XYZ file of C-alpha atoms in Angstrom:
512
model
C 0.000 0.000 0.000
C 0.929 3.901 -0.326
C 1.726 6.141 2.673
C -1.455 7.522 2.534
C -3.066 4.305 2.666
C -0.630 3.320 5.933
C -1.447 5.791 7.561
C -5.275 5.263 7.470
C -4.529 1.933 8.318
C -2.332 3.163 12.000
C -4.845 6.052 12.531
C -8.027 3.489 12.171
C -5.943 1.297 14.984
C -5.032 3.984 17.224
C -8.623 5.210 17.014
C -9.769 1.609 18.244
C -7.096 0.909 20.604
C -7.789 4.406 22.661
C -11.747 3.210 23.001
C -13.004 3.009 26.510
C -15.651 1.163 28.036
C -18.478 3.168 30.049
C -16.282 2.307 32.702
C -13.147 3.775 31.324
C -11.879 0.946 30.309
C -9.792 0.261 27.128
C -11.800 -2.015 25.279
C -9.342 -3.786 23.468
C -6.722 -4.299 27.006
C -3.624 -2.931 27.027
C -1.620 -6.604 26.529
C -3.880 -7.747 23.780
C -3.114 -4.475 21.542
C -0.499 -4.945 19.078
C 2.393 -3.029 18.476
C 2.204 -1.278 14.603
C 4.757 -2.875 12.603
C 5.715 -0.057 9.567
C 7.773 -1.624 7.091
C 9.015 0.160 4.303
C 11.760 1.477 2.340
C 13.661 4.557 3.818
C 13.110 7.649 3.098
C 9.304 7.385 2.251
C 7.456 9.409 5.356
C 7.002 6.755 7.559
C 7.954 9.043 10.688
C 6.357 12.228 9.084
C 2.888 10.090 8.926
C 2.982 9.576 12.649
C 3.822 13.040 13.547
C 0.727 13.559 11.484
C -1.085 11.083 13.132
C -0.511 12.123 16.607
C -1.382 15.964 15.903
C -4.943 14.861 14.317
C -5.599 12.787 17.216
C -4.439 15.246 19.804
C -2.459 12.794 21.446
C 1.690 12.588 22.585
C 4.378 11.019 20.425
C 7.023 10.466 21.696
C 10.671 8.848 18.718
C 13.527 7.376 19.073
C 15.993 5.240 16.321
C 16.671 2.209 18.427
C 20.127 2.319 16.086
C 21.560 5.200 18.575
C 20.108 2.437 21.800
C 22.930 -0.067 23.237
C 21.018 -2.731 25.982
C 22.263 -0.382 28.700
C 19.585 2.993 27.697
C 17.165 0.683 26.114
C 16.528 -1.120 29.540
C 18.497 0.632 32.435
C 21.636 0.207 34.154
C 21.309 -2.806 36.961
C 22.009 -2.465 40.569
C 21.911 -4.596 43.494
C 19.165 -4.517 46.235
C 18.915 -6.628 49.237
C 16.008 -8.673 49.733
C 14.609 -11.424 52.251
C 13.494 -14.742 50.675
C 13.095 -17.323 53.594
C 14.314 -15.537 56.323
C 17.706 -14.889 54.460
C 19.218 -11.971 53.134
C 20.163 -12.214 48.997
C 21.698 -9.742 46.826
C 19.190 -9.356 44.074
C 19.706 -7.396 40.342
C 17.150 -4.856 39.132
C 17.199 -1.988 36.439
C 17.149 1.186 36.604
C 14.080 2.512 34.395
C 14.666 2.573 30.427
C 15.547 5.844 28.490
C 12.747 5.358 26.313
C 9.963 4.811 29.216
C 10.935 7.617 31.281
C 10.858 9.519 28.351
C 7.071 9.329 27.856
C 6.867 9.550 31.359
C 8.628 13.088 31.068
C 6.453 13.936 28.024
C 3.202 13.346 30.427
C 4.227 15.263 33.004
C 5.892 18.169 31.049
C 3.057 18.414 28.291
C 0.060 17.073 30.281
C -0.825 14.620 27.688
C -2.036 11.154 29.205
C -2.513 9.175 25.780
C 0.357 8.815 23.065
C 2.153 6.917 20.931
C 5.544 5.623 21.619
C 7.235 5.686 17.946
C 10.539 3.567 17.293
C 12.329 3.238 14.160
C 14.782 0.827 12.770
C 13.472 -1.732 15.075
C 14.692 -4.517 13.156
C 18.184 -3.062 12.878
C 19.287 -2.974 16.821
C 22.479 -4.141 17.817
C 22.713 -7.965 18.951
C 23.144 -6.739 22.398
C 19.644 -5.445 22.616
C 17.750 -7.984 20.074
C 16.741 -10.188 22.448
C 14.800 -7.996 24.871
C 13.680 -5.559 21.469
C 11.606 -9.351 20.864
C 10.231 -9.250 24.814
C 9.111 -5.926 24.313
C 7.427 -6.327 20.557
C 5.226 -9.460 22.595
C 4.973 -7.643 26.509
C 5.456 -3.738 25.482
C 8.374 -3.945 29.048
C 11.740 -2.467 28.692
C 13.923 -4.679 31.817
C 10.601 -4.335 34.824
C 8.953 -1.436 32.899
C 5.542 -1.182 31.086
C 5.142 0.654 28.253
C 1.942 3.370 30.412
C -1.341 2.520 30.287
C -2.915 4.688 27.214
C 0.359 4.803 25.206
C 0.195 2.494 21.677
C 3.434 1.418 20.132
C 4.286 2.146 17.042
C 7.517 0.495 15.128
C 9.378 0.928 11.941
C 11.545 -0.885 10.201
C 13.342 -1.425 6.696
C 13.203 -4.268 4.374
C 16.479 -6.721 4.325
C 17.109 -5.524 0.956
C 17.883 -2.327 2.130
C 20.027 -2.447 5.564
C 22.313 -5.275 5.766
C 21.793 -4.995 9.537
C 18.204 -6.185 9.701
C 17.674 -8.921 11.881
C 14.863 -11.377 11.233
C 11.747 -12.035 12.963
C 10.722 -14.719 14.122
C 6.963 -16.051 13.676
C 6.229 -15.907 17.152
C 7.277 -12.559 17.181
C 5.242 -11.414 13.953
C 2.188 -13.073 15.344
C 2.255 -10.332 17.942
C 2.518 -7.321 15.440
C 0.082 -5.643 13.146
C 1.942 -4.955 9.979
C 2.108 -2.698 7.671
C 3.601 -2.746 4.550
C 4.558 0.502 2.711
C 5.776 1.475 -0.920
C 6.819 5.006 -2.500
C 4.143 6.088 -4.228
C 4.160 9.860 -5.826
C 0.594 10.734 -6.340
C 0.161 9.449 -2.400
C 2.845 11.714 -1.673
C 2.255 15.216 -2.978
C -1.370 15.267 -1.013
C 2.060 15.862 1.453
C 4.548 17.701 -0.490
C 1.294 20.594 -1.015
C 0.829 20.592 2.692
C 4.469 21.338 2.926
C 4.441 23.917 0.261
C 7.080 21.786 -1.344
C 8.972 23.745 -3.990
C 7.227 23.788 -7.742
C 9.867 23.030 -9.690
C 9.923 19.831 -7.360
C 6.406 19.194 -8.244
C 6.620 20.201 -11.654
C 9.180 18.096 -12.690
C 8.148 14.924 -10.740
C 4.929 15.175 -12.765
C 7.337 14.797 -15.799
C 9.460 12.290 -14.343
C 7.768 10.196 -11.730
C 9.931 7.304 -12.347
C 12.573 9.801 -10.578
C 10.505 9.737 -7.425
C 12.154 7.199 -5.570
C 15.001 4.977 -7.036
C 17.604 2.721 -5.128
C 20.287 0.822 -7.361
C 23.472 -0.657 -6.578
C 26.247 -0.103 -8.891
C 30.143 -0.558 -8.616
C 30.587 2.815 -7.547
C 28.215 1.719 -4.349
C 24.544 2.755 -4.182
C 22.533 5.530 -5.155
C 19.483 6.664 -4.255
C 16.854 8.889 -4.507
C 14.062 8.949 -1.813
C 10.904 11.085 -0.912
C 12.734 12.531 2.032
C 15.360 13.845 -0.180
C 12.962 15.445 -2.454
C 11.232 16.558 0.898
C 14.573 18.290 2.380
C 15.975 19.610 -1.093
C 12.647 21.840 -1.405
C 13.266 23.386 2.125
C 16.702 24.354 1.289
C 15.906 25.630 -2.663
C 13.388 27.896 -0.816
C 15.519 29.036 1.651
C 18.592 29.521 -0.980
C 16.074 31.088 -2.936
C 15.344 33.743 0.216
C 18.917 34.407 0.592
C 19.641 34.654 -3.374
C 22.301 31.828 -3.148
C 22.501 29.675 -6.506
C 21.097 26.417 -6.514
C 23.293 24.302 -8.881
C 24.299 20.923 -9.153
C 26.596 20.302 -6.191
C 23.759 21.371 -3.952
C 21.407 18.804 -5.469
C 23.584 16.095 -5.938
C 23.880 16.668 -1.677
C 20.197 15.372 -1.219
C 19.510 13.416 -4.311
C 22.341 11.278 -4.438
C 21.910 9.105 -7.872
C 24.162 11.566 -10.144
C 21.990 10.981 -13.631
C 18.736 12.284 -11.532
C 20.240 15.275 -9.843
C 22.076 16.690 -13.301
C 18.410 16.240 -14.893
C 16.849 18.012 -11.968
C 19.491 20.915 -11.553
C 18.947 21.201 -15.520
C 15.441 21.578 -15.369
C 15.720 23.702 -12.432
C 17.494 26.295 -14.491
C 14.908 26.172 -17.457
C 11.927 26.398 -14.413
C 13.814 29.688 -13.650
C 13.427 30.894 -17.077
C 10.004 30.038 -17.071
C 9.794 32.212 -14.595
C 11.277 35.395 -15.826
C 9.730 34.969 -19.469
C 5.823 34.295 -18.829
C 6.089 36.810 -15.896
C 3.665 35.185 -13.214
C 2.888 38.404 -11.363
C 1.201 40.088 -14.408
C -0.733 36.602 -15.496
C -2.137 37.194 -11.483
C -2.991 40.238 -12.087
C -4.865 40.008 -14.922
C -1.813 41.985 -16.714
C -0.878 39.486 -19.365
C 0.217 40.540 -22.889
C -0.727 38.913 -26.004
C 2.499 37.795 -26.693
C 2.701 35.934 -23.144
C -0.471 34.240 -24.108
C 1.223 33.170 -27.872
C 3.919 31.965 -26.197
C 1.951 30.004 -23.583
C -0.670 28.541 -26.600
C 2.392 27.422 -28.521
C 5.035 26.027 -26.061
C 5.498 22.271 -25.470
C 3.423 20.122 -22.688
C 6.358 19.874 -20.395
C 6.502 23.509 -20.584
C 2.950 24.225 -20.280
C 3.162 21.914 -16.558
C 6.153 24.241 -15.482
C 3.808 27.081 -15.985
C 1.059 25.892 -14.591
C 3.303 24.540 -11.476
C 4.539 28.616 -11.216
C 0.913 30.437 -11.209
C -0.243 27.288 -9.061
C 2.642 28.330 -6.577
C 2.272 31.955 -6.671
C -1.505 31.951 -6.169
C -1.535 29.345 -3.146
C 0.826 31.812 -1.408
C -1.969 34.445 -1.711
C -4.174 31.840 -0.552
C -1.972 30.056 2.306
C -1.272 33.716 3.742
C -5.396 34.367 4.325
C -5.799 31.029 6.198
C -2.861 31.494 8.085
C -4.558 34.881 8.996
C -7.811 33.538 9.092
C -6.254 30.381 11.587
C -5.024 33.470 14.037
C -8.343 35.272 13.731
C -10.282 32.305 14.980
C -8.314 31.784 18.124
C -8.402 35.761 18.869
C -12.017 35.261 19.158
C -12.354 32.893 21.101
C -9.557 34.514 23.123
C -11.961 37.602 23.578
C -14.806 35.468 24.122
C -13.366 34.159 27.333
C -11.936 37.592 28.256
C -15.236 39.453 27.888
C -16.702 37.511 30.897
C -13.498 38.071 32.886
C -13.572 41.866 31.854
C -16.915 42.372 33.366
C -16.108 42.009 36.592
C -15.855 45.301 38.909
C -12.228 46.546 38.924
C -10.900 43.925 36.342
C -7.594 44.867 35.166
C -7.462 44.640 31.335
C -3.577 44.802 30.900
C -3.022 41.860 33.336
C -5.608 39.912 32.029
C -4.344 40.426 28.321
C -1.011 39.048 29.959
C -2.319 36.238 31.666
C -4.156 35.056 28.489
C -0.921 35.801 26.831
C 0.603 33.009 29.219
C -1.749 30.844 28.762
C -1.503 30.727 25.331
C 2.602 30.151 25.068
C 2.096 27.164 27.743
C -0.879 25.975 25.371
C 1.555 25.998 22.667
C 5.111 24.898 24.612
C 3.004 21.400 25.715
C 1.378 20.981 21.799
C 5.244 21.625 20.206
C 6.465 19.427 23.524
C 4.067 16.641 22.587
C 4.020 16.754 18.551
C 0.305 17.083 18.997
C 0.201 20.465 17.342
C 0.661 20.954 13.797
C 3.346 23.401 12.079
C -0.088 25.516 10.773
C -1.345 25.854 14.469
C 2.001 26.636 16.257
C 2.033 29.442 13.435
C -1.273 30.615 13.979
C -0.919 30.296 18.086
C 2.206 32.233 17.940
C 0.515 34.911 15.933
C -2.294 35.190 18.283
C 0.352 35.779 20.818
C 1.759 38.954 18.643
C -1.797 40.031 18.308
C -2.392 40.066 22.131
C 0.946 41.744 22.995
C -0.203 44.216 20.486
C -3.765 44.643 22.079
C -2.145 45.136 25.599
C 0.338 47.718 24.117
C -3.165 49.192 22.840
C -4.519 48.682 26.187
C -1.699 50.122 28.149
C -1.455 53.531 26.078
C -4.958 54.468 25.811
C -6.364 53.641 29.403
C -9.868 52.433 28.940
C -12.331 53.565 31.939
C -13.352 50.400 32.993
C -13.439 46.488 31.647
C -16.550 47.177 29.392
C -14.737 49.849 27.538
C -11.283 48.120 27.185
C -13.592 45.269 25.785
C -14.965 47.386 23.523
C -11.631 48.796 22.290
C -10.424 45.452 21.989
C -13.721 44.364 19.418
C -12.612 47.855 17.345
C -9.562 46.069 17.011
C -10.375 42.587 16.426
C -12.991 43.847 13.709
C -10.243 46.148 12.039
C -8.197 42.922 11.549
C -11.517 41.060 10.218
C -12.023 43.902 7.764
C -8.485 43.846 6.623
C -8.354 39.978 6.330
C -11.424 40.176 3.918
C -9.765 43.113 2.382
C -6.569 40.088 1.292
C -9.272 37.183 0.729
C -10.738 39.447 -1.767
C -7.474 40.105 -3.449
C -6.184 36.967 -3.354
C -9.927 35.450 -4.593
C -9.177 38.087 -7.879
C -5.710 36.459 -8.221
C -7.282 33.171 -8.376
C -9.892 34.406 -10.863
C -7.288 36.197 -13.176
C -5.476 31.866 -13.194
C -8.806 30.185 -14.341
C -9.414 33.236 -16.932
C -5.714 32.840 -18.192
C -5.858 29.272 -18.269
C -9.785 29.540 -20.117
C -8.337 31.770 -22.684
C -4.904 29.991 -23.383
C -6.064 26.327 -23.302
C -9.296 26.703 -23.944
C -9.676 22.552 -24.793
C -6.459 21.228 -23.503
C -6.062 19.208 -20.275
C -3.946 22.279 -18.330
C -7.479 22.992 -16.790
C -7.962 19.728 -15.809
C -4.842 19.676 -13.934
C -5.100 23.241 -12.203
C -8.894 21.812 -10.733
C -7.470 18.429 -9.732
C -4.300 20.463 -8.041
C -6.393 23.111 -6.764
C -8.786 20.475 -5.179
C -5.403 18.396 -3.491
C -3.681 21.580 -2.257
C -5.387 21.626 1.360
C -4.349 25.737 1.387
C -7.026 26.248 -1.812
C -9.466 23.331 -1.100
C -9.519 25.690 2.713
C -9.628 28.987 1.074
C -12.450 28.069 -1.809
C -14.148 26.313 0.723
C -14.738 29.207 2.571
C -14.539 32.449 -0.199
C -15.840 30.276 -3.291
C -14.434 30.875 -6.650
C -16.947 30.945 -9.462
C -14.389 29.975 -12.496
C -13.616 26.723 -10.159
C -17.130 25.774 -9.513
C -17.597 26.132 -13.052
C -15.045 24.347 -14.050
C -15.044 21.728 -11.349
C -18.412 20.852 -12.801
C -17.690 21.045 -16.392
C -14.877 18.183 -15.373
C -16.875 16.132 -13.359
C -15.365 16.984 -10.276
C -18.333 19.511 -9.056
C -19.910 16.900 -6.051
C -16.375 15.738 -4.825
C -15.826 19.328 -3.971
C -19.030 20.172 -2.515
C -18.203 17.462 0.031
C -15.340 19.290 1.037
C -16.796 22.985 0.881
C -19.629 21.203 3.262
C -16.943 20.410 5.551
C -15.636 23.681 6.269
C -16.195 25.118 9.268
C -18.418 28.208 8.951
C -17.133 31.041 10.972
C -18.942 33.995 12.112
C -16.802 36.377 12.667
C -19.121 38.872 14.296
C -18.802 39.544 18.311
C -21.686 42.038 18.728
C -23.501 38.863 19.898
C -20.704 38.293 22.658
C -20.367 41.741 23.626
C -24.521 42.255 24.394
C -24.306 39.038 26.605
C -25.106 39.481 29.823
């Protein structure tokens, strides 16, 4: 199966293994729940899926690569007690407690979290030291005397022989005790990822050329090369952040992440064209509903490859538009709830605004210390916390300088703000909506009965960033031609999803 497909498969068993009784009991007991056995090449997500996992179930994760684990962390370092057996005294060996379980013991108490997963990779690779008690702890979830906490679910990974010459063998005993997973690369299942990630176009555009480049792991006499999603992954971060910094990107610095020489000349090649791309057809003016004729000639007559770069550019420089508003939009919802909850507190006779502000302010950077602590918050909602923090330090400022009368009117002066960011958010949505609109006119006009609309629907609808942002502005040209393709219902599942927000407080402020 794909990643996406594996990890449907863990989050349906987590989902059932963290079911309680009425009583509060797990239905399926702790010692009959088996440990998730991920098997898969490297490189292919298998650790990004569970920090995925663990956010959209709220829950802890705690990771560790039981290749950096000798016997001694894994289960404790042994010391002598003296004990009575008989009516005689006997030197007796225990174990200190494992590395790994006072770890998620440290996660509980420093993040609050009571439920998690306990995530180890390269399981099938330790050292032959530890092998023997890695197969006690697959069957009895115990590192030396200690249990793996009540309302934690293990979670292992592990690479095919094939791969690591270090991979030990299970036996069947041992495999009758695991639910496995198997796992292979699979491109389409991985840019519903890369999009999330704002992976870098020209990585997307030229995968869609070359998919065969995706993943690739050969041995040759010069040793192996390789290619793998993670490298893809990691070479996008940098290119934007080289990008940022106007450093070249050439060769040598994608030969350092894709490491099969034939696939990182192509790439760096095509990079250089992508750029090109990017100076001639001039993306900003297509956005802006500036386009010349002779951009448009050039865009009806160029080759399909070069058609998918261009679509791959006004794809990327729209969704920024796009992204930016829900990021905004993300903050905006959490600032109203955060006035919500203040409005009661501001009621009260003598309440001091300015220390309230900064005890919500506290609140919130504990809130999001234990979600980064745990790996239960996403990367979008520690962004969108830590904004919300800004915003509040900004509203105290406010606060502070103009001295409100009482709690009622600092309230007020606080909903003058919060509806001054509303208006200014709508202000960008509405921008960014007629950036969107300018694409799908472009696109109508230039390939009027080619299959480049096809592919900017089907992309728009996978990039979560413009599924969330249509779903909540609309679009008109993508309804229409969401419909005319034959994906109109599909998205009207999705736009019936969204949460509506209301982002008026007159209702809060008039309660009593």
């Amino acid at each position: 199966m794909n990643i996406r497909q594996a990890k449907t498969q863990i989050q349906n068993a987590m989902t059932a293994y963290f079911t309680k009784d009425p009583f509060g009991n797990y239905v399926i007991p702790i010692e009959q729940q088996r440990p998730v056995f991920l098997m898969g090449p490297p490189g292919i997500g298998k650790t990004a899926i569970m920090e995925q996992i663990a956010t959209e179930l709220g829950v802890g994760l705690v990771s560790y690569s039981m290749t950096h684990h000798t016997r001694q962390s894994a289960l404790g370092l042994p010391f002598i007690v003296r004990k009575t057996y008989g009516g005689k005294e006997y030197d007796v060996s225990e174990y200190t407690m494992s590395e790994i379980i006072a770890s998620v013991y440290d996660l509980m108490e420093d993040a609050g979290v009571k439920e998690g997963i306990l995530f180890l990779d390269e399981i099938n690779c330790v050292s032959e030291t530890l092998a023997p008690s890695m197969l006690q702890f697959l069957q009895y979830k115990i590192f030396g005397r200690h249990k793996v906490p009540d309302g934690w679910i293990v979670v292992t990974a592990g690479n095919p022989p094939e791969y690591n010459n270090s991979v030990r063998e299970f036996d069947i005993v041992t495999w009758d005790r695991l639910k496995r997973v198997d796992v292979e690369p699979d491109f389409d299942a991985w840019k519903e990822y890369a999009y999330s990630r704002s992976t870098h176009p020209a990585v997307m555009t030229y995968l869609e050329i070359k998919k065969a480049d995706f993943y690739q792991v050969e041995t040759t006499v010069d040793g192996k090369r390789f290619v793998t999603a993670r490298g893809w992954s990691d070479l996008s971060d940098m290119m934007r952040l080289y990008e940022q910094h106007k450093l070249k990107i050439d060769e040598n610095l994608v030969g350092q992440y894709l490491q099969n020489r034939k696939i990182a000349k192509d790439f760096a090649v095509y990079y250089d064209l992508f750029n090109k791309y990017r100076s001639d057809y001039q993306v900003d003016k297509i956005l802006a509903g500036k386009a010349d004729e002779s951009i448009q000639d050039r865009a009806r007559n160029a080759k399909f490859d070069e058609r998918l770069s261009l679509l791959g550019l006004l794809l990327d420089g729209v969704t920024e538009h796009l992204r930016a508003v829900c990021s905004v939009e993300s903050a905006q919802t959490l600032l109203m709830n955060a006035l919500r909850a203040l409005r009661q507190e501001l009621n009260q006779p003598g309440a001091d605004a300015s220390g309230l502000l900064d005890k919500q302010i506290q609140q919130q950077r504990k809130e999001l210390a234990a979600g980064r602590r745990a790996s239960s918050m996403s990367r979008e909602d520690q962004a969108a916390r830590e904004r919300l923090c800004a915003i509040l330090e900004d509203q105290r400022a406010l606060v502070m300088q103009e001295r409100p009368a009482d709690g009622k009117a600092a309230f007020a002066m606080l909903k003058g703000d919060f509806d001054r960011r509303v208006k200014e958010m709508r202000k960008s949505a509405a921008e960014a909506g007629k950036k969107l609109s300018n694409l799908f006119r472009f696109c109508g006009e230039v390939f009027p009965d080619g299959q480049e609309l096809l592919i900017l629907v089907t992309e728009l609808t996978l990039n979560p960033h413009c599924a969330r942002f249509i779903g909540r502005y609309g679009c008109k040209e993508y309804y229409e031609r969401n419909k005319e393709l034959l994906f109109y219902e599909r998205q009207q599942e999705i736009i019936r999803k969204m949460e509506e927000l209301d982002w008026n407080l007159d209702e809060v402020q008039n309660e009593d």
